[in-house]
């Protein structure tokens, strides 16, 4: 064991990995999406039901990815599950969709959140989209200089985010006056179509539990630690999100929650006045900026790796001779994220991301059946309870929400899938070029 060069690098234990899972989920969505959900599911029972269903989907996804991680430890996470369980083209299209739709759209949505709360705090004289693009350009420039956010800085951002959420819940439940009867009244009659439209925002907020699988090489005893951490981290986020929504509904009411696009600031304003609203807006802006910085730092490395494998433009696989960073990949990611931030509203960006992301997640979950058939005698440390119904529930719910995005936002959904489809000729081109 002492001769293993990786043994000294595998330092993440159960608590560290559980926080990594939570950090991959808790981004900007919980600060913005309660407002979006309240508009589409306009009653308190419907709102909480949507977040409970989203939590059930996230927990079932956590179980599924935990077993996948136990069956396929250290093989590259979701990309490898699709490559080995479906076809190499499926794995390539996942990376392609991350570049053009999922990761790019997620960064744009986080940048819009940062801009919205920054404007709520400072009230500048320009449009929010300019602030979102400015944040993306700034982080692109920082990464081009080779400046990395250290572990201490990232931990500080995460701690600030937890403190902001804890303060929001405490103030909404105990300090803010209860919403008036007019605000508490249902804003409309929720139907099944509206409910699944609300699930677009819910699942965006819950997304990210699978990202910890990419760090399996840095986790101590990954076959046991990673599955446990996925379940602990995902369950913790479910409880956190339900608490935030209960606090917002109590303080603002359903109507008030639907009426404000900065619900966290409004809850704190009612509890502590203007200074409370400014404090939470500052905390959210800083924490979302830190989350965005982490994504801008790590995501271009995926495209760099694709290029080094011969499956992307050769230039994307180059490192800057002075800074040592994949500068072309960083610029590419930054430009696409800026374009997406300017392409539509926050809600439209959610549809852009969810319609593609959860289709790939559903397909990845389905690979669990393929791996079980390939290795029927393997009994991993953790298995999905209630099979095959748990995986079927995850796949069916995910696809239902994907279908809802086509109904609610057909143009954005078709554009997103059109971009994914361009990956098919790209894959054929690069595989033939690599073979030659």
Coordinates of N, CA, C and O in Angstrom, one line a residue, residues 57-164:
X57 N -37.0 12.4 -5.6 CA -36.2 12.2 -6.8 C -34.7 12.2 -6.5 O -33.9 11.4 -6.9
X58 N -34.3 13.3 -5.7 CA -32.9 13.4 -5.4 C -32.4 12.3 -4.5 O -31.3 11.8 -4.7
X59 N -33.2 11.8 -3.5 CA -32.8 10.7 -2.7 C -32.7 9.4 -3.5 O -31.7 8.6 -3.3
X60 N -33.7 9.2 -4.4 CA -33.6 8.0 -5.2 C -32.4 8.1 -6.1 O -31.7 7.1 -6.4
X61 N -32.1 9.3 -6.7 CA -30.9 9.5 -7.5 C -29.7 9.2 -6.7 O -28.7 8.6 -7.2
X62 N -29.7 9.7 -5.4 CA -28.5 9.4 -4.5 C -28.3 8.0 -4.3 O -27.1 7.5 -4.4
X63 N -29.3 7.2 -4.1 CA -29.2 5.7 -4.0 C -28.6 5.1 -5.3 O -27.7 4.2 -5.3
X64 N -29.2 5.5 -6.4 CA -28.8 5.0 -7.7 C -27.3 5.3 -8.0 O -26.5 4.4 -8.3
X65 N -26.9 6.5 -7.8 CA -25.5 6.9 -8.0 C -24.6 6.3 -7.0 O -23.4 6.0 -7.3
X66 N -25.1 6.0 -5.8 CA -24.3 5.3 -4.8 C -24.0 3.9 -5.2 O -22.8 3.4 -5.1
X67 N -25.0 3.2 -5.8 CA -24.7 1.8 -6.2 C -23.8 1.9 -7.5 O -22.9 1.0 -7.6
X68 N -24.1 2.8 -8.4 CA -23.2 2.9 -9.6 C -21.8 3.2 -9.1 O -20.8 2.6 -9.7
X69 N -21.6 4.0 -8.1 CA -20.2 4.3 -7.7 C -19.6 3.1 -7.0 O -18.4 2.9 -7.1
X70 N -20.4 2.3 -6.3 CA -19.9 1.1 -5.7 C -19.6 0.0 -6.7 O -18.6 -0.7 -6.6
X71 N -20.4 0.0 -7.8 CA -20.1 -1.0 -8.9 C -19.0 -0.6 -9.8 O -18.2 -1.5 -10.3
X72 N -18.8 0.7 -10.0 CA -17.8 1.2 -10.9 C -17.0 2.3 -10.3 O -17.0 3.4 -10.7
X73 N -16.2 1.9 -9.2 CA -15.5 3.0 -8.5 C -14.3 3.5 -9.3 O -13.6 2.7 -10.0
X74 N -14.1 4.8 -9.3 CA -12.9 5.3 -9.9 C -12.8 5.3 -11.4 O -11.7 5.3 -12.0
X75 N -14.0 5.2 -12.1 CA -13.9 5.1 -13.6 C -14.4 6.4 -14.3 O -14.6 6.4 -15.5
X76 N -14.6 7.5 -13.5 CA -14.9 8.8 -14.2 C -16.3 9.2 -14.0 O -16.8 10.1 -14.7
X77 N -17.1 8.6 -13.1 CA -18.4 9.1 -12.9 C -19.4 8.9 -14.0 O -19.4 7.9 -14.7
X78 N -20.4 9.9 -14.1 CA -21.5 9.7 -15.1 C -21.0 9.5 -16.5 O -21.6 8.7 -17.2
X79 N -19.9 10.2 -16.9 CA -19.4 10.0 -18.2 C -19.1 8.5 -18.5 O -19.5 8.0 -19.5
X80 N -18.4 7.9 -17.6 CA -18.0 6.5 -17.7 C -19.2 5.5 -17.7 O -19.3 4.5 -18.3
X81 N -20.2 5.9 -16.8 CA -21.4 5.0 -16.7 C -22.1 5.0 -18.1 O -22.5 3.9 -18.5
X82 N -22.3 6.1 -18.7 CA -22.9 6.1 -20.0 C -22.0 5.5 -21.1 O -22.5 4.7 -21.9
X83 N -20.7 5.7 -21.0 CA -19.8 5.1 -22.0 C -19.9 3.6 -22.0 O -20.0 3.0 -23.0
X84 N -19.8 3.1 -20.8 CA -19.7 1.6 -20.6 C -21.1 1.0 -20.6 O -21.2 -0.2 -21.0
X85 N -22.1 1.7 -20.1 CA -23.4 1.0 -19.9 C -24.3 1.2 -21.1 O -25.3 0.5 -21.3
X86 N -24.0 2.2 -22.0 CA -24.9 2.5 -23.1 C -24.0 2.4 -24.4 O -24.1 1.4 -25.2
X87 N -23.2 3.4 -24.6 CA -22.4 3.5 -25.8 C -21.4 4.6 -25.6 O -21.7 5.6 -25.0
X88 N -20.2 4.5 -26.2 CA -19.3 5.7 -26.1 C -19.9 7.0 -26.6 O -19.5 8.1 -26.1
X89 N -20.8 6.9 -27.6 CA -21.4 8.1 -28.1 C -22.2 8.8 -27.0 O -22.2 10.0 -26.9
X90 N -22.9 8.0 -26.2 CA -23.7 8.6 -25.1 C -22.8 9.3 -24.1 O -23.1 10.4 -23.7
X91 N -21.6 8.8 -23.8 CA -20.7 9.5 -22.9 C -20.2 10.8 -23.5 O -20.1 11.8 -22.9
X92 N -19.9 10.7 -24.8 CA -19.4 11.9 -25.5 C -20.5 13.0 -25.5 O -20.2 14.2 -25.3
X93 N -21.8 12.6 -25.8 CA -22.9 13.6 -25.9 C -23.1 14.2 -24.5 O -23.5 15.4 -24.4
X94 N -22.8 13.5 -23.4 CA -22.9 14.1 -22.1 C -21.9 15.2 -22.0 O -22.3 16.3 -21.5
X95 N -20.7 15.0 -22.4 CA -19.7 16.0 -22.3 C -20.0 17.2 -23.2 O -19.9 18.4 -22.9
X96 N -20.5 16.9 -24.4 CA -20.9 17.9 -25.4 C -22.0 18.7 -24.8 O -22.0 20.0 -25.0
X97 N -23.0 18.1 -24.2 CA -24.2 18.8 -23.7 C -23.8 19.7 -22.5 O -24.3 20.7 -22.3
X98 N -22.8 19.2 -21.7 CA -22.3 20.0 -20.6 C -21.7 21.3 -21.1 O -21.9 22.4 -20.5
X99 N -21.0 21.2 -22.2 CA -20.3 22.4 -22.8 C -21.4 23.4 -23.3 O -21.3 24.6 -23.1
X100 N -22.3 22.9 -24.1 CA -23.2 23.8 -24.9 C -24.5 24.1 -24.1 O -25.1 25.1 -24.4
X101 N -24.9 23.3 -23.2 CA -26.2 23.5 -22.5 C -26.1 23.4 -21.0 O -26.4 24.4 -20.3
X102 N -25.7 22.3 -20.4 CA -26.0 22.0 -19.0 C -25.1 22.9 -18.1 O -25.5 23.7 -17.3
X103 N -23.7 22.7 -18.2 CA -22.8 23.4 -17.4 C -22.8 24.9 -17.7 O -22.8 25.8 -16.8
X104 N -22.9 25.2 -19.0 CA -22.9 26.6 -19.4 C -24.2 27.3 -19.0 O -24.1 28.4 -18.4
X105 N -25.3 26.6 -19.1 CA -26.6 27.1 -18.6 C -26.6 27.3 -17.1 O -27.2 28.2 -16.6
X106 N -26.1 26.3 -16.4 CA -26.0 26.4 -15.0 C -25.2 27.5 -14.5 O -25.6 28.3 -13.6
X107 N -24.1 27.8 -15.1 CA -23.2 28.9 -14.8 C -24.0 30.2 -15.1 O -23.9 31.2 -14.3
X108 N -24.7 30.3 -16.2 CA -25.4 31.5 -16.5 C -26.5 31.7 -15.5 O -26.7 32.9 -15.1
X109 N -27.2 30.7 -15.1 CA -28.3 30.8 -14.1 C -27.7 31.3 -12.7 O -28.3 32.2 -12.1
X110 N -26.6 30.8 -12.3 CA -25.9 31.2 -11.1 C -25.5 32.7 -11.2 O -25.6 33.5 -10.3
X111 N -25.0 33.0 -12.4 CA -24.5 34.4 -12.6 C -25.7 35.4 -12.5 O -25.6 36.5 -12.0
X112 N -26.9 35.0 -13.1 CA -28.1 35.8 -13.0 C -28.5 35.9 -11.5 O -29.0 37.0 -11.1
X113 N -28.4 34.9 -10.8 CA -28.8 35.0 -9.3 C -27.9 35.9 -8.6 O -28.3 36.8 -7.8
X114 N -26.6 35.8 -8.9 CA -25.6 36.8 -8.3 C -26.0 38.2 -8.7 O -26.0 39.1 -7.8
X115 N -26.3 38.4 -9.9 CA -26.7 39.8 -10.4 C -27.9 40.3 -9.7 O -28.0 41.5 -9.3
X116 N -28.9 39.4 -9.6 CA -30.2 39.9 -9.0 C -30.1 40.3 -7.6 O -30.6 41.3 -7.2
X117 N -29.3 39.5 -6.8 CA -29.1 39.9 -5.4 C -28.1 41.1 -5.2 O -28.2 41.9 -4.3
X118 N -27.1 41.2 -6.1 CA -26.2 42.3 -6.1 C -27.0 43.6 -6.4 O -26.7 44.6 -5.8
X119 N -27.9 43.5 -7.4 CA -28.7 44.7 -7.7 C -29.7 45.1 -6.6 O -29.9 46.2 -6.3
X120 N -30.2 44.0 -5.9 CA -31.1 44.3 -4.7 C -30.3 45.0 -3.6 O -30.9 45.7 -2.8
X121 N -29.0 44.8 -3.6 CA -28.2 45.4 -2.5 C -27.7 46.7 -2.9 O -27.7 47.7 -2.1
X122 N -27.2 46.9 -4.2 CA -26.5 48.1 -4.6 C -27.3 49.0 -5.5 O -27.0 50.2 -5.6
X123 N -28.3 48.5 -6.2 CA -29.2 49.3 -7.1 C -28.4 50.1 -8.1 O -28.5 51.3 -8.2
X124 N -27.5 49.5 -8.9 CA -26.8 50.2 -9.9 C -27.7 50.6 -11.1 O -28.9 50.1 -11.1
X125 N -27.2 51.4 -11.9 CA -28.1 52.0 -13.0 C -28.1 51.2 -14.3 O -28.6 51.7 -15.3
X126 N -27.5 50.0 -14.3 CA -27.5 49.2 -15.5 C -28.3 47.9 -15.3 O -28.7 47.6 -14.2
X127 N -28.6 47.2 -16.4 CA -29.4 46.0 -16.4 C -28.7 44.8 -15.6 O -27.4 44.8 -15.7
X128 N -29.4 43.9 -15.0 CA -28.9 42.8 -14.3 C -28.0 41.9 -15.3 O -27.0 41.3 -14.8
X129 N -28.4 41.8 -16.5 CA -27.6 40.9 -17.4 C -26.2 41.4 -17.6 O -25.3 40.6 -17.8
X130 N -26.0 42.7 -17.5 CA -24.7 43.3 -17.7 C -23.8 42.9 -16.5 O -22.6 42.5 -16.6
X131 N -24.4 42.9 -15.3 CA -23.7 42.4 -14.1 C -23.4 40.9 -14.2 O -22.3 40.5 -13.8
X132 N -24.3 40.1 -14.7 CA -24.1 38.7 -14.8 C -22.9 38.4 -15.8 O -22.0 37.6 -15.5
X133 N -22.9 39.1 -16.9 CA -21.9 38.9 -17.9 C -20.5 39.4 -17.3 O -19.5 38.8 -17.5
X134 N -20.6 40.5 -16.6 CA -19.4 41.1 -16.0 C -18.7 40.1 -15.0 O -17.5 39.9 -15.0
X135 N -19.6 39.4 -14.2 CA -19.0 38.4 -13.3 C -18.4 37.2 -14.0 O -17.3 36.8 -13.6
X136 N -19.0 36.8 -15.1 CA -18.5 35.7 -15.9 C -17.2 36.1 -16.5 O -16.2 35.3 -16.5
X137 N -17.1 37.3 -17.1 CA -15.9 37.7 -17.7 C -14.8 37.9 -16.7 O -13.6 37.6 -17.0
X138 N -15.1 38.4 -15.5 CA -14.1 38.6 -14.5 C -13.5 37.3 -14.1 O -12.3 37.1 -14.0
X139 N -14.4 36.3 -13.8 CA -13.9 34.9 -13.4 C -13.1 34.3 -14.6 O -12.1 33.5 -14.3
X140 N -13.5 34.5 -15.8 CA -12.7 34.0 -16.9 C -11.3 34.5 -16.9 O -10.3 33.8 -17.1
X141 N -11.2 35.9 -16.7 CA -9.9 36.5 -16.7 C -9.1 36.0 -15.5 O -7.9 35.8 -15.7
X142 N -9.7 35.8 -14.3 CA -8.9 35.3 -13.2 C -8.4 34.0 -13.5 O -7.2 33.7 -13.2
X143 N -9.2 33.1 -14.1 CA -8.7 31.7 -14.3 C -7.6 31.7 -15.4 O -6.8 30.9 -15.4
X144 N -7.7 32.7 -16.4 CA -6.7 32.7 -17.4 C -5.3 33.1 -16.8 O -4.3 32.7 -17.3
X145 N -5.4 33.9 -15.7 CA -4.1 34.2 -15.0 C -3.5 33.1 -14.2 O -2.4 33.2 -13.6
X146 N -4.3 32.0 -14.1 CA -3.8 30.9 -13.3 C -4.1 30.9 -11.8 O -3.5 30.2 -11.1
X147 N -4.9 31.9 -11.4 CA -5.3 32.0 -10.0 C -6.3 31.0 -9.6 O -7.4 31.0 -10.2
X148 N -6.0 30.2 -8.7 CA -6.9 29.1 -8.2 C -7.4 29.5 -6.8 O -6.7 30.1 -6.0
X149 N -8.7 29.2 -6.6 CA -9.3 29.4 -5.3 C -8.8 28.3 -4.4 O -9.0 27.2 -4.7
X150 N -8.2 28.7 -3.3 CA -7.7 27.7 -2.4 C -8.8 27.0 -1.6 O -9.9 27.5 -1.6
X151 N -8.4 25.9 -1.0 CA -9.4 25.2 -0.2 C -10.0 26.0 0.9 O -11.2 25.9 1.2
X152 N -9.2 26.8 1.5 CA -9.7 27.7 2.6 C -10.7 28.6 2.1 O -11.7 28.9 2.8
X153 N -10.5 29.2 0.9 CA -11.4 30.2 0.4 C -12.7 29.5 0.0 O -13.8 30.0 0.3
X154 N -12.7 28.3 -0.6 CA -13.9 27.6 -1.0 C -14.6 27.2 0.3 O -15.9 27.3 0.3
X155 N -13.9 26.8 1.3 CA -14.6 26.4 2.6 C -15.3 27.6 3.2 O -16.4 27.5 3.8
X156 N -14.7 28.8 3.1 CA -15.3 30.0 3.6 C -16.5 30.4 2.9 O -17.6 30.8 3.5
X157 N -16.5 30.2 1.5 CA -17.8 30.4 0.8 C -18.9 29.5 1.2 O -20.0 29.9 1.3
X158 N -18.5 28.2 1.4 CA -19.5 27.2 1.8 C -20.1 27.6 3.2 O -21.3 27.5 3.4
X159 N -19.2 27.9 4.1 CA -19.6 28.3 5.5 C -20.6 29.5 5.4 O -21.6 29.5 6.1
X160 N -20.3 30.5 4.6 CA -21.1 31.7 4.4 C -22.5 31.3 3.9 O -23.5 31.8 4.4
X161 N -22.5 30.3 3.0 CA -23.8 29.9 2.4 C -24.6 29.2 3.5 O -25.8 29.4 3.6
X162 N -24.0 28.4 4.3 CA -24.7 27.7 5.3 C -25.3 28.7 6.4 O -26.4 28.6 6.8
X163 N -24.4 29.6 6.7 CA -24.9 30.7 7.7 C -26.1 31.5 7.1 O -27.0 31.8 7.8
X164 N -26.0 31.8 5.8 CA -27.1 32.6 5.2 C -28.4 31.8 5.2 O -29.4 32.3 5.5

